[in-house]
Structure formats: structure tokens, C-alpha cells
CSV table of C-alpha atoms in Angstrom, one decimal:
chain,number,residue,atom,x,y,z
Y,1,MET,CA,3.7,-44.6,29.8
Y,2,HIS,CA,3.4,-41.3,27.9
Y,3,SER,CA,0.0,-40.1,26.8
Y,4,SER,CA,-0.5,-39.5,23.0
Y,5,ALA,CA,-3.1,-36.8,23.7
Y,6,PRO,CA,-1.9,-33.3,22.6
Y,7,ASN,CA,-0.6,-31.0,25.3
Y,8,THR,CA,-3.6,-28.5,25.5
Y,9,LYS,CA,-1.7,-26.1,27.6
Y,10,PHE,CA,1.1,-25.9,25.0
Y,11,LEU,CA,-1.4,-25.6,22.2
Y,12,GLY,CA,-3.1,-22.8,24.0
Y,13,ILE,CA,0.1,-20.8,24.5
Y,14,ALA,CA,1.0,-21.4,20.8
Y,15,LEU,CA,-2.4,-20.1,19.7
Y,16,LEU,CA,-2.0,-16.9,21.8
Y,17,LEU,CA,1.4,-16.3,20.3
Y,18,VAL,CA,0.1,-16.6,16.8
Y,19,MET,CA,-2.8,-14.2,17.5
Y,20,PHE,CA,-0.5,-11.7,19.1
Y,21,THR,CA,1.9,-11.8,16.2
Y,22,SER,CA,-0.9,-11.4,13.7
Y,23,LEU,CA,-2.3,-8.3,15.6
Y,24,HIS,CA,1.2,-6.8,15.8
Y,25,VAL,CA,1.9,-7.2,12.0
Y,26,ASN,CA,-1.5,-6.4,10.7
Y,27,GLY,CA,-3.0,-4.1,13.3
Y,28,GLN,CA,-2.3,-0.9,11.6
Y,29,TYR,CA,-4.3,-2.1,8.6
Y,30,SER,CA,-7.5,-2.7,10.6
Y,31,ALA,CA,-9.9,0.2,11.0
Y,32,TYR,CA,-9.8,0.1,14.8
Y,33,GLU,CA,-6.1,1.1,14.6
Y,34,TRP,CA,-6.6,4.0,12.1
Y,35,GLU,CA,-6.6,6.7,14.8
Y,36,GLU,CA,-3.3,5.5,16.1
Y,37,ARG,CA,-1.9,5.4,12.6
Y,38,ASP,CA,-2.9,9.0,12.1
Y,39,GLU,CA,-0.4,9.9,14.8
Y,40,TRP,CA,2.6,8.7,12.8
Y,41,MET,CA,1.6,8.8,9.2
Y,42,ASP,CA,1.6,12.2,7.5
Y,43,VAL,CA,-1.2,11.5,5.0
Y,44,SER,CA,-1.6,15.2,4.1
Y,45,ARG,CA,2.0,15.4,3.0
Y,46,ILE,CA,1.7,12.3,0.9
Y,47,MET,CA,-1.4,13.7,-0.8
Y,48,GLN,CA,0.4,17.0,-1.4
Y,49,MET,CA,3.4,15.2,-2.9
Y,50,ALA,CA,1.1,13.2,-5.2
Y,51,GLY,CA,-0.8,16.2,-6.3
Y,52,VAL,CA,-4.2,14.8,-5.6
Y,53,ASP,CA,-7.1,17.0,-6.8
Y,54,LYS,CA,-10.8,17.0,-7.2
Y,55,GLY,CA,-12.3,15.0,-10.0
Y,56,GLN,CA,-9.3,12.6,-10.4
Y,57,THR,CA,-9.4,8.9,-10.7
Y,58,VAL,CA,-6.9,7.3,-8.3
Y,59,ALA,CA,-6.0,3.8,-7.4
Y,60,ASP,CA,-5.1,2.4,-3.9
Y,61,ILE,CA,-3.2,-0.8,-4.5
Y,62,GLY,CA,-3.2,-3.4,-1.6
Y,63,CYS,CA,-5.8,-1.2,0.1
Y,64,HIS,CA,-6.6,-3.6,2.9
Y,65,GLU,CA,-9.6,-2.2,4.8
Y,66,GLY,CA,-9.2,1.2,3.2
Y,67,TYR,CA,-7.2,3.5,5.4
Y,68,ILE,CA,-5.8,5.5,2.5
Y,69,SER,CA,-8.9,4.9,0.3
Y,70,MET,CA,-11.0,6.9,2.7
Y,71,TYR,CA,-8.7,9.9,2.6
Y,72,LEU,CA,-8.5,9.6,-1.2
Y,73,ALA,CA,-12.3,9.5,-1.5
Y,74,GLU,CA,-12.5,12.7,0.4
Y,75,ALA,CA,-9.7,14.3,-1.6
Y,76,VAL,CA,-11.0,13.6,-5.1
Y,77,GLY,CA,-14.6,14.4,-4.1
Y,78,PRO,CA,-17.9,13.2,-5.6
Y,79,THR,CA,-16.7,13.9,-9.1
Y,80,GLY,CA,-13.6,11.7,-8.7
Y,81,GLN,CA,-13.2,8.0,-8.1
Y,82,VAL,CA,-11.1,5.7,-6.0
Y,83,LEU,CA,-10.2,2.3,-7.4
Y,84,ALA,CA,-9.5,0.3,-4.2
Y,85,GLU,CA,-7.7,-2.9,-5.1
Y,86,ASP,CA,-6.7,-5.9,-3.0
Y,87,ILE,CA,-6.3,-9.6,-3.4
Y,88,SER,CA,-8.5,-10.4,-0.4
Y,89,ASN,CA,-12.3,-10.2,-1.0
Y,90,TYR,CA,-12.8,-10.1,2.8
Y,91,ARG,CA,-10.7,-6.9,3.1
Y,92,LEU,CA,-12.7,-5.3,0.2
Y,93,GLU,CA,-16.0,-6.2,1.9
Y,94,ARG,CA,-14.7,-4.6,5.1
Y,95,LEU,CA,-13.7,-1.5,3.1
Y,96,GLN,CA,-17.2,-1.2,1.6
Y,97,ASP,CA,-18.6,-1.3,5.1
Y,98,HIS,CA,-16.3,1.5,6.2
Y,99,ALA,CA,-17.2,3.6,3.1
Y,100,LYS,CA,-20.9,3.1,3.7
Y,101,LYS,CA,-20.6,4.3,7.3
Y,102,ARG,CA,-18.8,7.4,6.0
Y,103,ASP,CA,-21.3,8.0,3.2
Y,104,LEU,CA,-18.5,7.7,0.6
Y,105,THR,CA,-20.0,6.6,-2.7
Y,106,ASN,CA,-17.0,7.2,-5.0
Y,107,ILE,CA,-15.0,4.1,-4.1
Y,108,ARG,CA,-15.0,1.1,-6.5
Y,109,THR,CA,-13.5,-2.1,-5.2
Y,110,ILE,CA,-11.4,-4.3,-7.4
Y,111,LEU,CA,-10.4,-7.9,-6.6
Y,112,GLY,CA,-6.9,-8.2,-8.2
Y,113,THR,CA,-4.4,-11.1,-8.3
Y,114,GLU,CA,-0.8,-11.4,-7.3
Y,115,ALA,CA,0.3,-10.8,-10.9
Y,116,ASP,CA,-2.4,-8.3,-12.1
Y,117,PRO,CA,-4.2,-5.5,-10.2
Y,118,MET,CA,-7.0,-5.7,-12.8
Y,119,LEU,CA,-7.1,-1.9,-13.3
Y,120,PRO,CA,-8.8,-0.4,-16.4
Y,121,ALA,CA,-6.4,0.8,-19.1
Y,122,LYS,CA,-5.5,4.5,-19.4
Y,123,THR,CA,-8.0,5.8,-16.8
Y,124,VAL,CA,-6.0,6.5,-13.7
Y,125,ASP,CA,-4.4,9.8,-12.7
Y,126,ILE,CA,-2.4,8.5,-9.8
Y,127,VAL,CA,-1.6,5.0,-8.5
Y,128,PHE,CA,-0.9,4.7,-4.8
Y,129,VAL,CA,1.1,1.7,-3.5
Y,130,ILE,CA,1.3,2.3,0.2
Y,131,ASP,CA,3.4,-0.3,2.2
Y,132,ALA,CA,2.5,-2.9,-0.4
Y,133,TYR,CA,5.2,-2.9,-3.0
Y,134,HIS,CA,7.5,-5.1,-0.9
Y,135,GLU,CA,4.9,-7.8,-0.8
Y,136,MET,CA,4.6,-8.1,-4.6
Y,137,LYS,CA,6.0,-11.4,-5.9
Y,138,LYS,CA,6.1,-10.0,-9.5
Y,139,PRO,CA,7.0,-6.3,-9.1
Y,140,LYS,CA,8.2,-5.8,-12.7
Y,141,ALA,CA,5.0,-7.2,-14.1
Y,142,MET,CA,2.9,-5.1,-11.6
Y,143,LEU,CA,4.7,-1.9,-12.5
Y,144,LEU,CA,3.9,-2.5,-16.2
Y,145,HIS,CA,0.2,-3.0,-15.2
Y,146,PHE,CA,0.3,0.2,-13.2
Y,147,ARG,CA,1.9,2.0,-16.2
Y,148,ASN,CA,-0.8,0.7,-18.6
Y,149,SER,CA,-3.5,1.9,-16.3
Y,150,LEU,CA,-2.3,5.5,-16.2
Y,151,LYS,CA,-3.4,8.4,-18.4
Y,152,PRO,CA,-0.6,10.2,-20.2
Y,153,GLY,CA,1.4,12.1,-17.6
Y,154,GLY,CA,0.0,9.9,-14.9
Y,155,LYS,CA,1.9,9.3,-11.7
Y,156,ILE,CA,2.7,6.5,-9.3
Y,157,VAL,CA,3.3,6.9,-5.6
Y,158,ILE,CA,5.3,4.2,-3.7
Y,159,LEU,CA,5.6,4.5,0.0
Y,160,GLU,CA,7.5,2.0,2.1
Y,161,LYS,CA,9.4,1.6,5.4
Y,162,LEU,CA,13.1,0.8,5.5
Y,163,LYS,CA,14.1,-1.1,8.7
Y,164,GLN,CA,17.5,-0.3,10.1
Y,165,HIS,CA,18.7,-3.9,10.4
Y,166,VAL,CA,18.3,-4.6,6.6
Y,167,ARG,CA,19.3,-1.1,5.3
Y,168,ASN,CA,22.3,-2.3,3.4
Y,169,LYS,CA,21.0,-5.8,2.6
Y,170,SER,CA,19.7,-7.4,-0.7
Y,171,ARG,CA,16.2,-6.9,-2.0
Y,172,LYS,CA,15.4,-10.4,-0.9
Y,173,ASP,CA,16.6,-9.8,2.6
Y,174,GLN,CA,14.7,-6.5,2.8
Y,175,THR,CA,11.4,-7.9,1.5
Y,176,SER,CA,11.7,-10.9,3.8
Y,177,ALA,CA,11.7,-8.4,6.7
Y,178,HIS,CA,8.6,-6.6,5.2
Y,179,SER,CA,10.8,-3.7,4.3
Y,180,LEU,CA,12.3,-2.1,1.2
Y,181,GLY,CA,14.7,0.8,0.4
Y,182,PRO,CA,14.2,3.7,-2.0
Y,183,ASP,CA,17.4,3.0,-4.1
Y,184,ILE,CA,16.0,-0.4,-5.1
Y,185,VAL,CA,12.6,0.9,-6.0
Y,186,ARG,CA,14.0,3.9,-7.9
Y,187,LYS,CA,15.9,1.6,-10.2
Y,188,GLU,CA,12.8,-0.6,-10.8
Y,189,LEU,CA,10.6,2.5,-11.5
Y,190,GLU,CA,13.1,3.8,-14.0
Y,191,SER,CA,13.4,0.4,-15.7
Y,192,ALA,CA,9.6,0.4,-16.1
Y,193,GLY,CA,9.7,3.7,-17.9
Y,194,PHE,CA,8.9,6.1,-14.9
Y,195,LYS,CA,10.8,9.2,-14.1
Y,196,VAL,CA,11.1,9.9,-10.4
Y,197,ILE,CA,10.0,13.5,-10.0
Y,198,LYS,CA,9.6,13.8,-6.2
Y,199,GLU,CA,11.1,12.1,-3.2
Y,200,ALA,CA,10.9,12.2,0.6
Y,201,LEU,CA,13.3,9.9,2.3
Y,202,ASP,CA,12.3,10.7,5.9
Y,203,LEU,CA,8.5,10.9,6.3
Y,204,GLY,CA,8.7,9.9,10.0
Y,205,ASP,CA,8.9,6.6,11.8
Y,206,TRP,CA,6.6,3.6,11.1
Y,207,GLU,CA,4.6,3.0,14.3
Y,208,ASN,CA,6.8,5.6,15.9
Y,209,ASN,CA,9.7,3.2,15.8
Y,210,PRO,CA,12.9,5.2,14.9
Y,211,LYS,CA,14.4,2.0,13.4
Y,212,LYS,CA,11.6,1.9,10.7
Y,213,LYS,CA,12.0,5.0,8.5
Y,214,ILE,CA,9.1,5.9,6.1
Y,215,TRP,CA,10.0,7.1,2.6
Y,216,CYS,CA,8.1,7.9,-0.5
Y,217,LEU,CA,8.9,8.2,-4.3
Y,218,VAL,CA,6.6,9.8,-6.9
Y,219,GLY,CA,7.2,8.6,-10.5
Y,220,GLU,CA,5.7,10.0,-13.7
Y,221,TYR,CA,5.1,8.2,-16.9
Y,222,GLU,CA,5.0,10.1,-20.2
Y,223,SER,CA,3.5,7.9,-22.8
Y,224,THR,CA,5.2,8.0,-26.2
Y,225,GLU,CA,2.0,6.9,-28.0
Y,226,PRO,CA,0.4,9.6,-30.2
């Protein structure tokens, strides 16, 4: 006669696998992994491409615990402001803790939704979307929201990783692999009214994995409004 009680050994192994997978996928977004991330992400080059300057208002979309937000806060200085947006209140609370420990008072957190980042209109100099665009379920709508948040001549910076095994696949196949290529994003930026003014198609390897190439596009929006 077989017991109906759950196999605790099997459940324990399954739980460990889930925890390991979660750490592998999300580890680089947690503060305890930031030093390791510094080794393979060239943040200074990204800032240079974007043209970040003192006194600017910048947005960090899908900010998680604030890896990029901390750099941005230092870059724009006390006269500038960072709008750190995420759809997770827990992540934003963690970000606030990290900012407090670093005495950064120029970060404002924003709880957005999957369809709207809830950014104020016509106030942002640069919108940063770092490894988050591929997760957006409504990218066209989000691009319009980003555009509406920008000052005239404002810019958007989209950075992603393109995994080798989905390089020539469809958008759906790429995003399902948590990846996205520059050609697809370029077309979507242009359709939303942005002009791509800078690009870097090889910014290194994500997590030092040569099969995950980091790339970045900078788009500019020139408003036609008087």
C-alpha cells in the first residue's frame, strides 16, 4: 500500500532548485552582488553615452534595488534628481535603505505599473531602461509614456543583453529568453518618434558570459510642440 503523504525529500530538492534558479536569475539585481556586477558592466561608459550631467532629472526604469540609481544619484549631484521606478514596492523599500546608507537624498521612488511608469510629464532629461525593456508586456505604450515624460530634446537609454542562441529569433523568442536585440528595439524607438543618436553594440559580456552580449542605444526625442 502506497502512502499518500508527500515525499519530503523530493519536495526539499525541488525547493533548493527553485531557490538556486531565483538567485541565478536575479542575483545581479541584489545589492550583495553589486561589486561583482561592477566587474562586467561599464557604467561609466553608459553614463558618458547618455550625457549625464549635474543638475539633471533622470529616471531609472525597472530599478530593482537601485544599482544604476546609486550611480545616477552621484552623477547628477544634490541639485539633480533620480526618479527610481519599479513595479515592486519591496524593491523600492530596499532601494531607499541603500540610498540612506550612502547619504543620497536626491532619489525619489515611484511605484509604477506594467502599463505606466507613472513619471511626471515633461520633467525628465534622460530615461534609463537597463535590462528591463525586454520584460515589458506593453513596450509601445511604455515608450509613449517615456516620451511624454521627457523635456524637449530629452533622451532615452535602452541597454539589453542579446543571448547567442536567440540572436536571429523572433521578438517573442528573444524576450522569452530574457533577451532582446538592438535591431528590434531600434525599430520600436523610431516608431515611437525617437531618433537613435548613439549606439554601442558590444559593451562587454553579461555576467562575463561571451554568449550574452551587452548593447546600448541612445534615442533622442525632439518635440514638435511650440
